Amino acid sequence: MATTFKFDLIQTIALAAVILFIGYGVRRRVGVLDKFNIPAPVIGGFLFAAIALGLRQSGTMAFEFDTTLQTPFMIAFFTTIGLGASLDLLKKGGPQVVMFWVLASTLAAMQSGLGIIVAKALGVDPLIGLLSGSVTMTGGHGTGAAFGKLFEEQYQLTGAVTVAMAAATFGLVSGGLIGGPVGTSLIARFKLTPGRATPSPLAARAENASLDAEIDTETAGEAPTAYLILQMLAVILVCMALGGMLIKLLPSNITLPAYIGAMLVAAVFRNVAEWTGVMKISSRTVDDLGTIALSLFLTMALMSLKLWELLDLAGPMVVILTFQVLMMGLVAYFVTFRVMGRDYDAAVMASGHCGFGLGATPNAVANMNAITEKHGPAPRAYLVLPMVGAFFIDFSNSLIITTYLNLVRG
């Protein structure tokens, strides 16, 4: 019988920190992982989980972790998303940003609906379909781990986090594979060429503010000081506390994840603070704190994965995810391109939408880079898509997922 090693709270978070940076080291040395923008917490966490699986199966040893801090880190991350939902920023981005946000949110609703329908047709739990829908396709690893944990704890769905992480990784790779061909095909078919628009400084800000950004990436904005970090941390903690109180006030027949309340309170706080001028929210500091919380949360979630729980669900998952990839390609080619203007920038956005809708904003930017390096700049695309990915889509996607969750489990 395998010896079980138990890690207390401090030992668990320390191990997570080490595994996170092992993930960074592996990613820098394995080109294919960097090419598809696989997050470092995913690399390190999956690697440890695979080693733990081998040790368990051989009867050598097993691990048990104290993951008490996992939920607070998750709520803190989504609170920073709420603090990024600025109506002033949305207005500065113009109608194209609003249009793409609506388009991306509509796709998220379609992904969740498709996942549930296919799951029911295959005879598996609809929550597996939801996890293989916008939870991981539009939401990526962060949203996937958050809802996977919710499904395991509140709905006793065994292996939910493992399913979510596998689906999110499948989506990341698929989004990187289909984005280039979609954009290139549109450019060739309609003989599109770059315009002469001037790049907007908001594009760089939005791209750098992506919550999937690497820890060692310098983001735009004022360099954080100890006082500024403490001030923003206090704002995040207060929003988390008020959000928890808000959730408790809701009727018992409405199911909301713990972080939704904090995210909504944070969004209200951000916009009231901007409107009244009572406090300036430092986007750079908030993004940095969000990235730290997400990285540690993801690493803790992944290193404690029980990979053996994935075996029975592998077949249905592949079917659901294949449908998701096909739908994403069709939407990008026939809808995104037309809605966003039927021009060169729209074709680049269609390419980026494949990475965005199946993985994460960095994947979208990588897809667009591959197109623009060959065919020329697309400044409008670099303003619109990263801004929606960095500041808005996680907010609307969380509400969409929660709506479907209440319908499925209502």
Tab-separated table of C-alpha atoms in Angstrom:
chain	number	residue	atom	x	y	z
A	1	MET	CA	0.000	0.000	0.000
A	2	ALA	CA	1.316	3.432	-0.954
A	3	THR	CA	2.623	5.729	1.780
A	4	THR	CA	0.642	8.996	1.899
A	5	PHE	CA	2.570	12.231	2.383
A	6	LYS	CA	0.420	14.984	3.877
A	7	PHE	CA	1.238	18.639	3.200
A	8	ASP	CA	-0.088	21.353	5.521
A	9	LEU	CA	-1.247	24.786	4.279
A	10	ILE	CA	2.202	26.416	4.178
A	11	GLN	CA	3.885	23.361	2.659
A	12	THR	CA	1.167	23.144	-0.010
A	13	ILE	CA	1.529	26.781	-1.099
A	14	ALA	CA	5.335	26.465	-1.018
A	15	LEU	CA	5.232	23.388	-3.236
A	16	ALA	CA	2.809	25.170	-5.584
A	17	ALA	CA	5.247	28.082	-5.914
A	18	VAL	CA	8.110	25.715	-6.774
A	19	ILE	CA	5.981	23.782	-9.299
A	20	LEU	CA	4.888	27.074	-10.903
A	21	PHE	CA	8.477	28.074	-11.645
A	22	ILE	CA	9.341	24.573	-12.825
A	23	GLY	CA	6.522	25.167	-15.333
A	24	TYR	CA	8.173	28.398	-16.461
A	25	GLY	CA	11.505	26.640	-16.845
A	26	VAL	CA	10.057	23.773	-18.894
A	27	ARG	CA	8.100	26.158	-21.113
A	28	ARG	CA	11.188	28.210	-21.964
A	29	ARG	CA	13.032	25.071	-23.005
A	30	VAL	CA	10.268	23.326	-24.969
A	31	GLY	CA	9.400	25.394	-28.025
A	32	VAL	CA	6.033	23.795	-28.799
A	33	LEU	CA	4.695	24.730	-25.352
A	34	ASP	CA	5.708	28.344	-25.880
A	35	LYS	CA	4.286	28.362	-29.423
A	36	PHE	CA	0.809	27.403	-28.209
A	37	ASN	CA	0.980	29.688	-25.141
A	38	ILE	CA	0.396	26.863	-22.664
A	39	PRO	CA	0.362	28.597	-19.229
A	40	ALA	CA	3.246	27.803	-16.891
A	41	PRO	CA	0.921	26.700	-14.032
A	42	VAL	CA	-0.650	24.177	-16.418
A	43	ILE	CA	2.725	22.791	-17.484
A	44	GLY	CA	4.100	22.474	-13.958
A	45	GLY	CA	0.829	21.268	-12.477
A	46	PHE	CA	0.197	18.616	-15.145
A	47	LEU	CA	3.809	17.429	-14.885
A	48	PHE	CA	3.509	16.968	-11.114
A	49	ALA	CA	0.075	15.328	-11.467
A	50	ALA	CA	1.505	12.863	-14.008
A	51	ILE	CA	4.394	11.995	-11.663
A	52	ALA	CA	1.932	11.603	-8.774
A	53	LEU	CA	-0.206	9.307	-10.947
A	54	GLY	CA	2.796	7.100	-11.724
A	55	LEU	CA	3.806	6.897	-8.058
A	56	ARG	CA	0.234	6.084	-7.021
A	57	GLN	CA	-0.257	3.402	-9.665
A	58	SER	CA	3.038	1.753	-8.729
A	59	GLY	CA	2.068	1.746	-5.032
A	60	THR	CA	5.121	3.825	-4.113
A	61	MET	CA	3.510	6.912	-2.538
A	62	ALA	CA	0.522	9.259	-2.639
A	63	PHE	CA	0.076	12.931	-1.772
A	64	GLU	CA	-2.537	14.800	0.228
A	65	PHE	CA	-2.680	18.614	0.187
A	66	ASP	CA	-4.290	21.302	2.332
A	67	THR	CA	-5.890	23.470	-0.374
A	68	THR	CA	-7.621	25.901	2.004
A	69	LEU	CA	-6.112	28.907	0.179
A	70	GLN	CA	-7.230	27.719	-3.246
A	71	THR	CA	-10.705	29.266	-3.017
A	72	PRO	CA	-9.517	32.669	-1.701
A	73	PHE	CA	-6.987	32.867	-4.550
A	74	MET	CA	-9.727	32.037	-7.060
A	75	ILE	CA	-12.092	34.683	-5.674
A	76	ALA	CA	-9.273	37.253	-5.620
A	77	PHE	CA	-8.527	36.585	-9.302
A	78	PHE	CA	-12.131	37.087	-10.395
A	79	THR	CA	-12.379	40.182	-8.212
A	80	THR	CA	-9.564	41.716	-10.273
A	81	ILE	CA	-11.633	40.969	-13.385
A	82	GLY	CA	-14.474	42.982	-11.895
A	83	LEU	CA	-12.068	45.833	-11.126
A	84	GLY	CA	-11.060	45.820	-14.800
A	85	ALA	CA	-14.638	46.216	-16.100
A	86	SER	CA	-14.479	49.950	-16.732
A	87	LEU	CA	-17.345	51.562	-18.649
A	88	ASP	CA	-15.050	54.502	-19.420
A	89	LEU	CA	-12.578	52.140	-21.101
A	90	LEU	CA	-15.425	50.514	-23.030
A	91	LYS	CA	-16.495	53.924	-24.379
A	92	LYS	CA	-12.920	54.782	-25.388
A	93	GLY	CA	-12.721	51.545	-27.362
A	94	GLY	CA	-15.685	52.606	-29.481
A	95	PRO	CA	-18.536	50.656	-31.066
A	96	GLN	CA	-16.258	47.943	-32.481
A	97	VAL	CA	-15.230	46.898	-28.960
A	98	VAL	CA	-18.883	46.718	-27.887
A	99	MET	CA	-19.753	44.811	-31.074
A	100	PHE	CA	-17.001	42.246	-30.582
A	101	TRP	CA	-17.884	41.849	-26.897
A	102	VAL	CA	-21.480	41.060	-27.859
A	103	LEU	CA	-20.230	38.653	-30.547
A	104	ALA	CA	-17.838	36.897	-28.155
A	105	SER	CA	-20.530	36.653	-25.470
A	106	THR	CA	-22.987	35.194	-27.990
A	107	LEU	CA	-20.395	32.598	-28.978
A	108	ALA	CA	-19.896	31.739	-25.289
A	109	ALA	CA	-23.631	31.136	-24.914
A	110	MET	CA	-23.587	28.941	-28.041
A	111	GLN	CA	-20.601	26.950	-26.726
A	112	SER	CA	-22.321	26.160	-23.445
A	113	GLY	CA	-25.558	25.226	-25.210
A	114	LEU	CA	-23.738	22.993	-27.700
A	115	GLY	CA	-21.758	21.274	-24.949
A	116	ILE	CA	-24.891	20.459	-22.958
A	117	ILE	CA	-26.799	19.190	-26.029
A	118	VAL	CA	-23.976	16.894	-27.185
A	119	ALA	CA	-23.357	15.645	-23.634
A	120	LYS	CA	-27.008	14.663	-23.268
A	121	ALA	CA	-26.932	12.944	-26.680
A	122	LEU	CA	-23.898	10.929	-25.535
A	123	GLY	CA	-25.549	10.016	-22.239
A	124	VAL	CA	-23.096	11.837	-19.952
A	125	ASP	CA	-23.755	14.430	-17.262
A	126	PRO	CA	-24.699	17.823	-18.816
A	127	LEU	CA	-22.177	19.420	-16.459
A	128	ILE	CA	-19.434	17.674	-18.452
A	129	GLY	CA	-20.846	19.411	-21.531
A	130	LEU	CA	-20.876	22.733	-19.694
A	131	LEU	CA	-17.243	22.229	-18.662
A	132	SER	CA	-16.407	21.456	-22.297
A	133	GLY	CA	-18.299	24.568	-23.417
A	134	SER	CA	-17.611	28.210	-22.671
A	135	VAL	CA	-16.282	27.344	-19.200
A	136	THR	CA	-13.019	26.227	-20.807
A	137	MET	CA	-13.307	27.283	-24.450
A	138	THR	CA	-13.892	30.999	-23.854
A	139	GLY	CA	-12.919	30.880	-20.178
A	140	GLY	CA	-9.635	28.964	-20.388
A	141	HIS	CA	-7.855	27.255	-17.520
A	142	GLY	CA	-8.701	29.842	-14.843
A	143	THR	CA	-12.473	29.743	-15.318
A	144	GLY	CA	-12.309	25.985	-15.900
A	145	ALA	CA	-10.566	25.309	-12.607
A	146	ALA	CA	-12.963	27.606	-10.741
A	147	PHE	CA	-16.133	25.968	-12.041
A	148	GLY	CA	-14.583	22.501	-11.895
A	149	LYS	CA	-14.005	22.991	-8.178
A	150	LEU	CA	-17.591	24.259	-7.792
A	151	PHE	CA	-18.993	21.222	-9.627
A	152	GLU	CA	-16.982	18.837	-7.471
A	153	GLU	CA	-17.933	20.444	-4.163
A	154	GLN	CA	-21.573	21.411	-4.764
A	155	TYR	CA	-22.694	18.862	-7.363
A	156	GLN	CA	-20.409	15.908	-6.522
A	157	LEU	CA	-19.163	15.645	-10.114
A	158	THR	CA	-16.112	13.416	-9.767
A	159	GLY	CA	-13.066	14.562	-11.741
A	160	ALA	CA	-14.584	17.908	-12.764
A	161	VAL	CA	-11.331	19.859	-12.356
A	162	THR	CA	-9.417	17.209	-14.310
A	163	VAL	CA	-11.994	17.344	-17.127
A	164	ALA	CA	-11.819	21.144	-17.196
A	165	MET	CA	-8.031	21.244	-17.390
A	166	ALA	CA	-7.930	18.653	-20.175
A	167	ALA	CA	-10.623	20.513	-22.143
A	168	ALA	CA	-8.911	23.880	-21.713
A	169	THR	CA	-5.590	22.470	-22.941
A	170	PHE	CA	-7.303	20.844	-25.951
A	171	GLY	CA	-8.885	24.217	-26.722
A	172	LEU	CA	-5.612	26.129	-26.468
A	173	VAL	CA	-3.868	23.853	-28.946
A	174	SER	CA	-6.851	23.717	-31.328
A	175	GLY	CA	-7.281	27.504	-31.307
A	176	GLY	CA	-3.638	27.927	-32.264
A	177	LEU	CA	-3.960	25.399	-35.083
A	178	ILE	CA	-7.096	26.715	-36.832
A	179	GLY	CA	-6.639	30.483	-36.407
A	180	GLY	CA	-3.967	30.942	-39.073
A	181	PRO	CA	-5.756	28.965	-41.799
A	182	VAL	CA	-9.044	30.810	-41.157
A	183	GLY	CA	-7.454	34.264	-41.460
A	184	THR	CA	-5.257	33.339	-44.406
A	185	SER	CA	-8.193	31.805	-46.298
A	186	LEU	CA	-10.301	34.960	-45.847
A	187	ILE	CA	-7.469	37.230	-46.992
A	188	ALA	CA	-6.863	35.106	-50.106
A	189	ARG	CA	-10.553	34.664	-50.970
A	190	PHE	CA	-11.457	38.357	-50.744
A	191	LYS	CA	-8.014	39.701	-51.843
A	192	LEU	CA	-7.716	41.829	-48.699
A	193	THR	CA	-4.894	44.280	-47.959
A	194	PRO	CA	-3.996	46.312	-44.845
A	195	GLY	CA	-5.469	49.797	-44.381
A	196	ARG	CA	-3.605	52.882	-43.249
A	197	ALA	CA	-5.122	53.339	-39.796
A	198	THR	CA	-2.889	54.587	-36.979
A	199	PRO	CA	-2.388	52.203	-34.050
A	200	SER	CA	-4.059	53.273	-30.795
A	201	PRO	CA	-2.142	53.310	-27.492
A	202	LEU	CA	-5.145	51.537	-25.944
A	203	ALA	CA	-4.238	48.442	-27.957
A	204	ALA	CA	-0.912	48.018	-26.191
A	205	ARG	CA	-2.555	48.619	-22.825
A	206	ALA	CA	-5.247	46.034	-23.454
A	207	GLU	CA	-2.819	43.440	-24.779
A	208	ASN	CA	-0.445	43.875	-21.838
A	209	ALA	CA	-3.315	43.746	-19.353
A	210	SER	CA	-4.304	40.211	-20.364
A	211	LEU	CA	-4.909	38.203	-17.224
A	212	ASP	CA	-3.121	35.261	-18.841
A	213	ALA	CA	0.093	37.307	-19.117
A	214	GLU	CA	3.302	35.853	-17.750
A	215	ILE	CA	4.430	36.880	-14.281
A	216	ASP	CA	7.672	38.305	-15.628
A	217	THR	CA	5.962	40.450	-18.295
A	218	GLU	CA	6.115	44.186	-17.667
A	219	THR	CA	2.627	45.633	-17.973
A	220	ALA	CA	1.791	49.208	-18.903
A	221	GLY	CA	1.018	51.798	-16.250
A	222	GLU	CA	2.461	53.242	-13.070
A	223	ALA	CA	5.100	51.068	-11.392
A	224	PRO	CA	3.548	49.670	-8.195
A	225	THR	CA	4.865	50.866	-4.842
A	226	ALA	CA	4.322	49.123	-1.499
A	227	TYR	CA	1.605	51.671	-0.645
A	228	LEU	CA	-0.157	51.214	-3.982
A	229	ILE	CA	-0.011	47.419	-3.716
A	230	LEU	CA	-1.468	47.555	-0.197
A	231	GLN	CA	-4.170	49.986	-1.322
A	232	MET	CA	-5.283	47.786	-4.233
A	233	LEU	CA	-5.028	44.658	-2.075
A	234	ALA	CA	-7.311	46.317	0.474
A	235	VAL	CA	-9.817	47.139	-2.297
A	236	ILE	CA	-9.753	43.525	-3.498
A	237	LEU	CA	-10.246	42.139	0.019
A	238	VAL	CA	-13.134	44.512	0.765
A	239	CYS	CA	-14.834	43.577	-2.532
A	240	MET	CA	-14.360	39.893	-1.694
A	241	ALA	CA	-15.933	40.377	1.736
A	242	LEU	CA	-18.888	42.399	0.422
A	243	GLY	CA	-19.356	39.919	-2.438
A	244	GLY	CA	-19.593	37.048	0.036
A	245	MET	CA	-22.279	38.938	1.947
A	246	LEU	CA	-24.155	39.619	-1.308
A	247	ILE	CA	-24.218	35.913	-2.234
A	248	LYS	CA	-25.697	35.002	1.176
A	249	LEU	CA	-28.579	37.431	0.598
A	250	LEU	CA	-29.732	35.636	-2.569
A	251	PRO	CA	-32.693	33.206	-2.522
A	252	SER	CA	-31.727	29.560	-1.944
A	253	ASN	CA	-32.996	28.485	-5.376
A	254	ILE	CA	-30.416	30.674	-7.176
A	255	THR	CA	-26.960	29.099	-7.465
A	256	LEU	CA	-24.041	31.473	-7.896
A	257	PRO	CA	-20.336	30.672	-7.522
A	258	ALA	CA	-18.710	32.423	-4.567
A	259	TYR	CA	-16.679	34.722	-6.809
A	260	ILE	CA	-19.629	36.174	-8.761
A	261	GLY	CA	-20.633	38.419	-5.862
A	262	ALA	CA	-17.089	39.720	-5.445
A	263	MET	CA	-16.779	40.326	-9.199
A	264	LEU	CA	-20.041	42.293	-9.333
A	265	VAL	CA	-19.149	44.382	-6.279
A	266	ALA	CA	-15.704	45.082	-7.774
A	267	ALA	CA	-17.216	46.202	-11.087
A	268	VAL	CA	-19.580	48.602	-9.303
A	269	PHE	CA	-16.734	49.893	-7.121
A	270	ARG	CA	-14.489	50.507	-10.145
A	271	ASN	CA	-17.065	52.535	-12.034
A	272	VAL	CA	-18.294	54.496	-8.991
A	273	ALA	CA	-14.671	55.334	-8.133
A	274	GLU	CA	-14.059	56.590	-11.682
A	275	TRP	CA	-17.302	58.561	-11.784
A	276	THR	CA	-16.804	60.270	-8.412
A	277	GLY	CA	-13.014	60.561	-8.559
A	278	VAL	CA	-12.781	59.276	-4.979
A	279	MET	CA	-10.035	56.783	-5.853
A	280	LYS	CA	-7.874	55.916	-8.836
A	281	ILE	CA	-7.757	52.192	-9.593
A	282	SER	CA	-4.249	51.188	-10.710
A	283	SER	CA	-4.893	48.760	-13.569
A	284	ARG	CA	-1.284	47.607	-13.599
A	285	THR	CA	-1.258	46.775	-9.874
A	286	VAL	CA	-4.648	45.073	-10.035
A	287	ASP	CA	-3.486	43.025	-13.062
A	288	ASP	CA	-0.303	41.995	-11.248
A	289	LEU	CA	-2.206	40.890	-8.146
A	290	GLY	CA	-4.729	39.040	-10.324
A	291	THR	CA	-1.967	37.228	-12.199
A	292	ILE	CA	-0.318	36.141	-8.939
A	293	ALA	CA	-3.628	34.873	-7.529
A	294	LEU	CA	-4.497	33.040	-10.765
A	295	SER	CA	-1.042	31.449	-11.057
A	296	LEU	CA	-1.056	30.063	-7.515
A	297	PHE	CA	-4.704	28.973	-7.746
A	298	LEU	CA	-4.136	27.150	-11.038
A	299	THR	CA	-0.956	25.467	-9.844
A	300	MET	CA	-2.642	24.227	-6.666
A	301	ALA	CA	-5.636	22.963	-8.665
A	302	LEU	CA	-3.505	21.153	-11.232
A	303	MET	CA	-0.913	19.585	-8.958
A	304	SER	CA	-3.735	17.905	-7.019
A	305	LEU	CA	-5.438	16.524	-10.146
A	306	LYS	CA	-6.544	12.900	-10.063
A	307	LEU	CA	-5.762	12.009	-13.660
A	308	TRP	CA	-7.135	8.476	-13.310
A	309	GLU	CA	-10.625	10.022	-13.068
A	310	LEU	CA	-10.375	11.147	-16.719
A	311	LEU	CA	-10.251	7.691	-18.303
A	312	ASP	CA	-14.006	6.985	-18.523
A	313	LEU	CA	-14.797	10.459	-19.877
A	314	ALA	CA	-12.069	10.721	-22.521
A	315	GLY	CA	-14.257	9.488	-25.421
A	316	PRO	CA	-17.288	11.749	-24.851
A	317	MET	CA	-15.003	14.724	-24.200
A	318	VAL	CA	-13.207	14.332	-27.528
A	319	VAL	CA	-16.566	14.258	-29.349
A	320	ILE	CA	-17.850	17.383	-27.561
A	321	LEU	CA	-14.595	19.279	-28.083
A	322	THR	CA	-14.453	18.356	-31.772
A	323	PHE	CA	-17.891	19.915	-32.218
A	324	GLN	CA	-16.665	23.008	-30.361
A	325	VAL	CA	-13.660	23.416	-32.658
A	326	LEU	CA	-15.820	23.003	-35.773
A	327	MET	CA	-18.331	25.586	-34.528
A	328	MET	CA	-15.560	28.044	-33.647
A	329	GLY	CA	-14.045	27.794	-37.122
A	330	LEU	CA	-17.414	28.308	-38.812
A	331	VAL	CA	-18.365	31.262	-36.591
A	332	ALA	CA	-15.012	32.962	-37.147
A	333	TYR	CA	-15.149	32.482	-40.922
A	334	PHE	CA	-18.796	33.271	-41.610
A	335	VAL	CA	-19.827	35.523	-38.708
A	336	THR	CA	-16.871	37.292	-37.070
A	337	PHE	CA	-15.422	38.385	-40.418
A	338	ARG	CA	-18.734	39.810	-41.634
A	339	VAL	CA	-19.854	41.435	-38.386
A	340	MET	CA	-16.493	43.142	-37.838
A	341	GLY	CA	-16.411	44.795	-41.275
A	342	ARG	CA	-15.457	42.308	-44.039
A	343	ASP	CA	-12.032	43.954	-44.444
A	344	TYR	CA	-8.418	43.020	-43.707
A	345	ASP	CA	-8.667	43.878	-39.995
A	346	ALA	CA	-11.843	41.781	-39.761
A	347	ALA	CA	-9.989	38.798	-41.255
A	348	VAL	CA	-7.205	39.221	-38.703
A	349	MET	CA	-9.823	39.418	-35.939
A	350	ALA	CA	-11.453	36.225	-37.244
A	351	SER	CA	-8.074	34.513	-36.917
A	352	GLY	CA	-7.639	35.909	-33.416
A	353	HIS	CA	-11.167	34.934	-32.434
A	354	CYS	CA	-10.237	31.268	-32.977
A	355	GLY	CA	-7.495	31.538	-30.350
A	356	PHE	CA	-9.657	33.715	-28.136
A	357	GLY	CA	-12.766	31.516	-28.325
A	358	LEU	CA	-10.885	28.255	-27.796
A	359	GLY	CA	-8.258	29.296	-25.307
A	360	ALA	CA	-6.993	32.672	-24.202
A	361	THR	CA	-6.115	36.200	-25.278
A	362	PRO	CA	-2.374	35.427	-25.724
A	363	ASN	CA	-3.362	32.692	-28.208
A	364	ALA	CA	-5.478	35.235	-30.093
A	365	VAL	CA	-2.576	37.691	-30.242
A	366	ALA	CA	-0.233	34.908	-31.413
A	367	ASN	CA	-2.659	34.031	-34.229
A	368	MET	CA	-2.931	37.676	-35.280
A	369	ASN	CA	0.847	38.095	-35.143
A	370	ALA	CA	1.285	35.185	-37.543
A	371	ILE	CA	-1.052	36.903	-40.033
A	372	THR	CA	0.247	40.470	-39.686
A	373	GLU	CA	3.909	39.465	-39.904
A	374	LYS	CA	3.210	38.138	-43.393
A	375	HIS	CA	0.487	40.466	-44.704
A	376	GLY	CA	0.901	43.753	-42.819
A	377	PRO	CA	-0.435	45.606	-39.735
A	378	ALA	CA	-4.017	45.467	-38.474
A	379	PRO	CA	-4.231	48.136	-35.736
A	380	ARG	CA	-8.001	47.943	-35.262
A	381	ALA	CA	-7.784	44.213	-34.587
A	382	TYR	CA	-5.086	44.789	-31.971
A	383	LEU	CA	-7.273	47.354	-30.225
A	384	VAL	CA	-10.563	45.485	-30.232
A	385	LEU	CA	-9.786	41.845	-29.513
A	386	PRO	CA	-7.206	42.164	-26.711
A	387	MET	CA	-9.335	44.793	-24.957
A	388	VAL	CA	-12.389	42.513	-24.884
A	389	GLY	CA	-10.243	39.562	-23.822
A	390	ALA	CA	-8.448	41.449	-21.070
A	391	PHE	CA	-11.285	43.437	-19.546
A	392	PHE	CA	-14.761	42.228	-20.481
A	393	ILE	CA	-15.338	38.665	-21.727
A	394	ASP	CA	-14.617	36.871	-18.420
A	395	PHE	CA	-17.253	39.054	-16.775
A	396	SER	CA	-20.045	38.231	-19.239
A	397	ASN	CA	-18.943	34.592	-19.643
A	398	SER	CA	-19.229	33.971	-15.908
A	399	LEU	CA	-22.816	35.240	-15.933
A	400	ILE	CA	-23.627	33.086	-18.997
A	401	ILE	CA	-22.194	29.956	-17.361
A	402	THR	CA	-24.096	30.633	-14.149
A	403	THR	CA	-27.347	31.036	-16.100
A	404	TYR	CA	-26.853	27.672	-17.834
A	405	LEU	CA	-25.865	26.070	-14.518
A	406	ASN	CA	-29.146	27.137	-12.930
A	407	LEU	CA	-31.077	25.849	-15.972
A	408	VAL	CA	-29.337	22.458	-15.874
A	409	ARG	CA	-29.568	22.041	-12.124
A	410	GLY	CA	-32.768	24.075	-11.608
